[in-house]
Coordinates of C-alpha atoms in Angstrom, one line a residue:
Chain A
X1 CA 27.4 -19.5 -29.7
X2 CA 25.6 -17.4 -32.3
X3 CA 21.6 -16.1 -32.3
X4 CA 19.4 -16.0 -35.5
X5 CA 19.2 -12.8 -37.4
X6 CA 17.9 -10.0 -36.1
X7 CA 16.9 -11.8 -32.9
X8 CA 18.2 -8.5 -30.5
X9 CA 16.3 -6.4 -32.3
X10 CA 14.0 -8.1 -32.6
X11 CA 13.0 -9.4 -29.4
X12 CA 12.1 -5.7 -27.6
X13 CA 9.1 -5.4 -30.2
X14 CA 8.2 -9.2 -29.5
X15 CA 8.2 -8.4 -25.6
X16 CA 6.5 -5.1 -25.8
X17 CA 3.5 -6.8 -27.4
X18 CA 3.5 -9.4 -24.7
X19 CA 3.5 -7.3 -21.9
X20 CA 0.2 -6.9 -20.3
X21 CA -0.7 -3.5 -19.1
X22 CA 0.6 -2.3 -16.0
X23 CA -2.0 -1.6 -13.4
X24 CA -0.8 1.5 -11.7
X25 CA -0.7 3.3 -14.9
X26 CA -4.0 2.2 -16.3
X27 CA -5.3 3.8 -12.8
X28 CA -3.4 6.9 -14.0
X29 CA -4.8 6.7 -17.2
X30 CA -8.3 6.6 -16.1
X31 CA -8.4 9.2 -13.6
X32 CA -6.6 11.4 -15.9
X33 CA -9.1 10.8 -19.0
X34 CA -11.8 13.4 -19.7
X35 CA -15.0 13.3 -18.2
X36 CA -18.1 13.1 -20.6
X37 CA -21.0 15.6 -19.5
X38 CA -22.9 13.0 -17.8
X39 CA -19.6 12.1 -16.0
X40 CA -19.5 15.7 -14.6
X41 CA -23.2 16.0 -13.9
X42 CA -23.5 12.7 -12.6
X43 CA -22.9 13.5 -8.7
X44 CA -25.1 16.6 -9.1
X45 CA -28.1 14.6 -10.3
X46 CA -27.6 11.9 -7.8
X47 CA -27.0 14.9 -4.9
X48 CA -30.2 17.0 -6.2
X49 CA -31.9 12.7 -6.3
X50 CA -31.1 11.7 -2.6
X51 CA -32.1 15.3 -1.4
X52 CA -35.4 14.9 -3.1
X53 CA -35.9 11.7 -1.7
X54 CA -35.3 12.8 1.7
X55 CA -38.0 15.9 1.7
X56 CA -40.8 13.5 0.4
X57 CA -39.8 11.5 3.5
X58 CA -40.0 14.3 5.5
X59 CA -43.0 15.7 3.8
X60 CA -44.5 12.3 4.2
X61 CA -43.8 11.4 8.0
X62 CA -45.1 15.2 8.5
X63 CA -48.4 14.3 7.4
X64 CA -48.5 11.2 9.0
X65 CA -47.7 13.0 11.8
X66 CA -51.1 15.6 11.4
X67 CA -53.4 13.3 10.0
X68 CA -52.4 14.4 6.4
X69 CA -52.8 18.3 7.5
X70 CA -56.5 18.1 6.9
X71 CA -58.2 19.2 9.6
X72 CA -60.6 16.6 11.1
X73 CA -62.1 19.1 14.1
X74 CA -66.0 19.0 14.2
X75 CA -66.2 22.4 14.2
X76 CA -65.0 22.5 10.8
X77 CA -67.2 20.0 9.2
X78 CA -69.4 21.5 7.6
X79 CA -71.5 18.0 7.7
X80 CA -71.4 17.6 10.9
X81 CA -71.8 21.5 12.0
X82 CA -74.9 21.4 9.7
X83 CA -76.3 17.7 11.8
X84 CA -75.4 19.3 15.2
X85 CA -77.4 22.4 14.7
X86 CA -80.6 20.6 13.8
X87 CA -82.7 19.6 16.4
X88 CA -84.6 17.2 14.6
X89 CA -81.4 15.6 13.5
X90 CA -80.7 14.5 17.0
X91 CA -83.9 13.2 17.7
X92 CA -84.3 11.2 14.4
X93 CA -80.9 9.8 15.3
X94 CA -82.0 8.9 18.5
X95 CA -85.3 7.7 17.6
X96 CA -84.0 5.5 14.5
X97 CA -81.1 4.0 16.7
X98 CA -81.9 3.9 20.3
X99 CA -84.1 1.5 21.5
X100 CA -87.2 2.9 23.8
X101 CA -87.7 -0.2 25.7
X102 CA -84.0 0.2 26.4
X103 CA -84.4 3.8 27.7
X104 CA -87.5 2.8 29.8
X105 CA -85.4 0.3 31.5
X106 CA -82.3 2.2 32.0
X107 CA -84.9 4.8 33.7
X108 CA -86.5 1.7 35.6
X109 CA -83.0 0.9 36.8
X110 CA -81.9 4.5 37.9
X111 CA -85.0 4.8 39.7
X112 CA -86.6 7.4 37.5
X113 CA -90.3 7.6 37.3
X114 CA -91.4 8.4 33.4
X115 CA -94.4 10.3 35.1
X116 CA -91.9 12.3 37.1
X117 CA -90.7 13.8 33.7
X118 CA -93.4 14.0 31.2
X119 CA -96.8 15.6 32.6
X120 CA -99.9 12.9 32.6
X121 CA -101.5 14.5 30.0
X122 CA -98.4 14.4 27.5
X123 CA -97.6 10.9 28.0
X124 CA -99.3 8.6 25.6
X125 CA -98.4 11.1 22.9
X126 CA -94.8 11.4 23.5
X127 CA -94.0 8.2 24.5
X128 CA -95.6 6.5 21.4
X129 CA -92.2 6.4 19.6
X130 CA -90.6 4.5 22.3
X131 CA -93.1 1.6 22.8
X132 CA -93.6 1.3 19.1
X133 CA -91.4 -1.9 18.8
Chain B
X1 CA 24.3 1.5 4.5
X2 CA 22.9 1.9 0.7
X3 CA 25.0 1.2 -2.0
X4 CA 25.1 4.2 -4.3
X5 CA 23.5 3.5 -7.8
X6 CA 25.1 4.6 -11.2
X7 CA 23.5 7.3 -12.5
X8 CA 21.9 5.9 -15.7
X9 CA 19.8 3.4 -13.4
X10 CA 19.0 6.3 -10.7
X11 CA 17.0 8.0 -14.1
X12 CA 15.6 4.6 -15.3
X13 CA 14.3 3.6 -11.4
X14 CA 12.8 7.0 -11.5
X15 CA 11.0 6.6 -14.0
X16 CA 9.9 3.4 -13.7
X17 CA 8.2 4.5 -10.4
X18 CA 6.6 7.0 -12.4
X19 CA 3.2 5.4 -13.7
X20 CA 3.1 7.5 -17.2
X21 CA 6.8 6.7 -17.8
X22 CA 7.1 3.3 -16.6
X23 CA 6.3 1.7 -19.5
X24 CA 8.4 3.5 -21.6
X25 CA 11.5 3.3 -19.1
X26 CA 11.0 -0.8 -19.2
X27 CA 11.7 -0.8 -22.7
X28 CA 15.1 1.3 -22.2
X29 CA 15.4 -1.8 -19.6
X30 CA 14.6 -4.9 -22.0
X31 CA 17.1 -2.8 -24.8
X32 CA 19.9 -2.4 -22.6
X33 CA 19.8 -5.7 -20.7
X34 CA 18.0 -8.2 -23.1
X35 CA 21.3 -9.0 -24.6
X36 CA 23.7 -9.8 -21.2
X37 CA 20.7 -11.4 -19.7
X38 CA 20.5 -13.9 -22.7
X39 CA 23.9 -14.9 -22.8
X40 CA 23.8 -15.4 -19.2
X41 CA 20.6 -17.8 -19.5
X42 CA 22.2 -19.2 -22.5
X43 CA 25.5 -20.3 -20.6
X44 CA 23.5 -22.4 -18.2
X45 CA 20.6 -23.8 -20.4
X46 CA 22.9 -24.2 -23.4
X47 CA 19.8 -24.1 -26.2
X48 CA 18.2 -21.4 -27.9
X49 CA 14.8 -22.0 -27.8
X50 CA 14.9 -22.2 -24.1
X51 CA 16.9 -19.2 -23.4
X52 CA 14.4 -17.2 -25.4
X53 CA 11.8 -18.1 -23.4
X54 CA 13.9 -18.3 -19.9
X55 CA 14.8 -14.0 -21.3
X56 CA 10.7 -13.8 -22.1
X57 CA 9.6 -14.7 -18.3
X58 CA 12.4 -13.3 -16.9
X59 CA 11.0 -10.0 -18.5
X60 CA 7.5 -10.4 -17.8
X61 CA 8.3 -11.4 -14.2
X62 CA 9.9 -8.1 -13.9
X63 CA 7.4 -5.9 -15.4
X64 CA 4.8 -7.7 -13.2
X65 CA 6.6 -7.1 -9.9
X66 CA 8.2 -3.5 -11.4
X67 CA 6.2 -2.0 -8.5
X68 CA 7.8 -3.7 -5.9
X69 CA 11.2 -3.0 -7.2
X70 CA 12.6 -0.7 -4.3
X71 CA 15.6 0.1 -6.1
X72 CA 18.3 -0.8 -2.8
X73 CA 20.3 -2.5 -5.6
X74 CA 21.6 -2.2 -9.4
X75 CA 18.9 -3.1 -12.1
X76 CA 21.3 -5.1 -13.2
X77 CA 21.3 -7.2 -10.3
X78 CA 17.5 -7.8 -9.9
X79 CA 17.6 -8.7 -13.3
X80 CA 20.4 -11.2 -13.0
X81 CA 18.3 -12.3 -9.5
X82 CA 15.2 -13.0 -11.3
X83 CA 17.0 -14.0 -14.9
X84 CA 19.2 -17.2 -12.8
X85 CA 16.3 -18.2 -10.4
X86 CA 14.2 -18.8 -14.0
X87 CA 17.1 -20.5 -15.4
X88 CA 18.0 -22.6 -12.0
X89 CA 14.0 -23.6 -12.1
X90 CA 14.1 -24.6 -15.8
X91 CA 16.9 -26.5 -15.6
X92 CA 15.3 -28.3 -12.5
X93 CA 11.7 -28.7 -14.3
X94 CA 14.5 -30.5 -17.4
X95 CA 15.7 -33.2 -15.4
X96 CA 12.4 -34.2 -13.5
X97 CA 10.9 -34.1 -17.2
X98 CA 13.7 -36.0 -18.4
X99 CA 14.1 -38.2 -15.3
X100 CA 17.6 -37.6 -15.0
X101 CA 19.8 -36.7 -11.8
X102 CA 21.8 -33.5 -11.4
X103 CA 25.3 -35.6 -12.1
X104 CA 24.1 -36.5 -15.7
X105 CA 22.8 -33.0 -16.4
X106 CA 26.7 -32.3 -17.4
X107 CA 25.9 -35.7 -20.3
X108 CA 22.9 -34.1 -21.5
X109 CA 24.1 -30.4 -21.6
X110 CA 27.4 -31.6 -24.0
X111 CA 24.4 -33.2 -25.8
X112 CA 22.4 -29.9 -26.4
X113 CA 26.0 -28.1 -27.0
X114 CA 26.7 -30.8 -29.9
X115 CA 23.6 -30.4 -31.5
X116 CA 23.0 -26.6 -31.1
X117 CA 22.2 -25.5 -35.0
X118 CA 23.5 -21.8 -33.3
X119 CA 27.1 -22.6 -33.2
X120 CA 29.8 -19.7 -34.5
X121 CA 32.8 -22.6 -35.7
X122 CA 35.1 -22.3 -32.8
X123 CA 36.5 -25.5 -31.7
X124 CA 38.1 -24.0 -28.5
X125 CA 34.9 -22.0 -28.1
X126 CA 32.7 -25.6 -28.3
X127 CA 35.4 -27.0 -26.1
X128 CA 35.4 -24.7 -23.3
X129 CA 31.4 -24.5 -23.2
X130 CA 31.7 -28.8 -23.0
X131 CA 34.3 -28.1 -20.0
X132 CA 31.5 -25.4 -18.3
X133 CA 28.7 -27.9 -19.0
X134 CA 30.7 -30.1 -16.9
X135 CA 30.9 -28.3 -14.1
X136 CA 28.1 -28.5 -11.2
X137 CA 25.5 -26.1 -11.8
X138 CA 26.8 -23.9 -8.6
X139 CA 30.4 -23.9 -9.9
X140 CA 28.6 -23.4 -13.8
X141 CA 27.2 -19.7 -12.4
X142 CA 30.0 -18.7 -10.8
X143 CA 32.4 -19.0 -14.0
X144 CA 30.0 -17.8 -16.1
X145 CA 29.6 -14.7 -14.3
X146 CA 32.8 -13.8 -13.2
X147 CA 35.3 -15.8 -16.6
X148 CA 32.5 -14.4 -19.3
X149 CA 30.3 -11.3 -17.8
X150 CA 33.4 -10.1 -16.0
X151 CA 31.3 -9.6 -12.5
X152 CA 33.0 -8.5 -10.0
X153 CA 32.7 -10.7 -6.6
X154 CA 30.8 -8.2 -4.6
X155 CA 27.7 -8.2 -7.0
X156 CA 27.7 -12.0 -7.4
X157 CA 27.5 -12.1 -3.8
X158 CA 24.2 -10.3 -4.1
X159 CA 22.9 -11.9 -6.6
X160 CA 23.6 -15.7 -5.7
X161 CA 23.5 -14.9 -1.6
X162 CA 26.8 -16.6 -1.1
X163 CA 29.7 -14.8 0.6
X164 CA 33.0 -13.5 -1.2
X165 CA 35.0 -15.6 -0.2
X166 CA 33.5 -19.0 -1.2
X167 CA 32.2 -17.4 -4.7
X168 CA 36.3 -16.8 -4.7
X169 CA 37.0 -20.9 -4.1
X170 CA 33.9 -21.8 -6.2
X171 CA 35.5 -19.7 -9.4
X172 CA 39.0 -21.4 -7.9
X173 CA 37.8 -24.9 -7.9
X174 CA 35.7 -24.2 -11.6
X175 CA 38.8 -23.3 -13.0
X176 CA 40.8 -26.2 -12.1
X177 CA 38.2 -28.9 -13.5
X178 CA 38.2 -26.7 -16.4
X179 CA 42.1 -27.0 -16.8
X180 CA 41.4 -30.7 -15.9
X181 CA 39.4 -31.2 -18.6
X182 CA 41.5 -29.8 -21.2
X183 CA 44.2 -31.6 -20.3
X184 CA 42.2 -34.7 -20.5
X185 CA 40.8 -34.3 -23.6
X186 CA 44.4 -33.0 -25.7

């Protein structure tokens, strides 16, 4: 029994090119190859991302939590400090929105006499707003 | 109790563990056994063409499974493993393919030997690999091994899983036919 020419030596060339690549050393191979910058950076940015991420939510939930850390106290409106301390703001608001037949008869009902309160001679005048309707 | 390795493969096992040497150390392998492990496929499939490829999957099935290789035994005698259960598998897939039985595989084996182009112009030579080729495919192996590679009994044993003592009466019995057929054929 004989081979062809060569065939021995060959055949170690022939099988090296037809071996596929080994998986444990192509593992080897890539956590032993250099990192690019962006390979080195990369968990930084991402780190430096999710911690950003989780003061907006913080900051966000905070003023959720405050109503937005804008103070909404009447005292500090300057509107309404400015409406409260005019006495003819009051009235105007009651005599544009409250109805006076509506007052007379919660009076009626609590047993309150309109000429209890207002002296005789005042009474047409001041109640003219109230019975306008 | 493990079996103490020679010290050439105790260097190659080593470094075929080693991921950044592995490849390099499974070429020392295919150079140092590519040649024993042919003429052992050869011996049983009898043509070129298919011992070349038998010697090709051999090898990649041992790079592939290179991982697994523990090293409890020779390199020689995983390769020999893997390199005879390729053969034994080819030569079944033959005579499905050829729809013939395994008694006239020994017809169509003296067949391949006749019209082998590979042939070195030895008459004894051709008619002692007829004789082999006549043998069952057990009893094939086992003179192969042991009349041509010079194995010794123990490492057969490993390789084929068959005690001592019957690989002993197999070569016994192998020997006799082959006798047998000489004397029928003078």
């Amino acid at each position: 029994m004989t081979v062809p020419d060569g065939y021995f030596a060959d055949f170690e060339k022939r099988m090296e090119a037809m071996l596929p690549p080994n998986e444990a050393a192509e593992i080897v191979r890539k956590i032993e190859a250099p990192k690019t910058l962006w390979g080195k950076i990369r968990p930084f940015v991402y780190m430096a991302a999710m911690f950003a991420g989780v003061w907006c939510m913080v900051k966000m939930f905070a003023m959720l939590g405050t109503g937005g850390g804008i103070d909404l106290s009447i005292d500090n409106n300057e509107v309404l400090s400015n409406a409260l301390s005019d006495e003819t703001f009051i009235y105007e608001y009651l005599r544009d929105d409250v109805s006076g037949r509506e007052v007379l008869e919660e009076m009626y009902l609590d047993s309150i006499s309109v000429d209890d309160m207002i002296p005789a001679d005042s009474l047409d005048e001041s109640l003219d707003w109230m019975t306008e309707e | 109790m493990a079996k103490e390795l020679p010290r050439e493969d105790t260097d190659l096992i080593e470094r075929l563990r080693q991921p950044a040497t592995c490849r390099e150390a499974f070429n020392d392998v295919m150079r140092r056994y590519s040649e024993p492990l042919y003429w052992q496929i050869r011996r049983m499939v009898e043509s070129h063409d298919d011992a070349n490829d038998i010697l090709q999957n051999t090898f990649l099935k041992a790079w592939q499974s290179v991982d697994g290789f523990r090293g409890d035994a020779k390199l020689s005698t995983w390769l020999y493993k893997i390199a005879l259960n390729e053969s034994i598998t080819f030569l079944a897939k033959e005579r499905k393919r050829l729809s013939i039985s395994i008694d006239d595989e020994e017809s169509h084996l003296v067949n391949l030997i006749e019209s082998d182009e590979y042939v070195d112009g030895d008459d004894l030579a051709l008619k002692l690999r007829k004789a082999v080729a006549s043998l069952p495919e057990k009893q094939r192996l086992v003179f192969n091994m042991k009349y041509y590679d010079e194995m010794k009994y123990e490492q057969m044993s490993e390789i084929l899983g068959t005690s001592v003592g019957a690989l002993k009466a197999s070569y016994h019995i192998a020997v006799k036919k082959i006798e047998q057929y000489f004397a029928e054929t003078d």
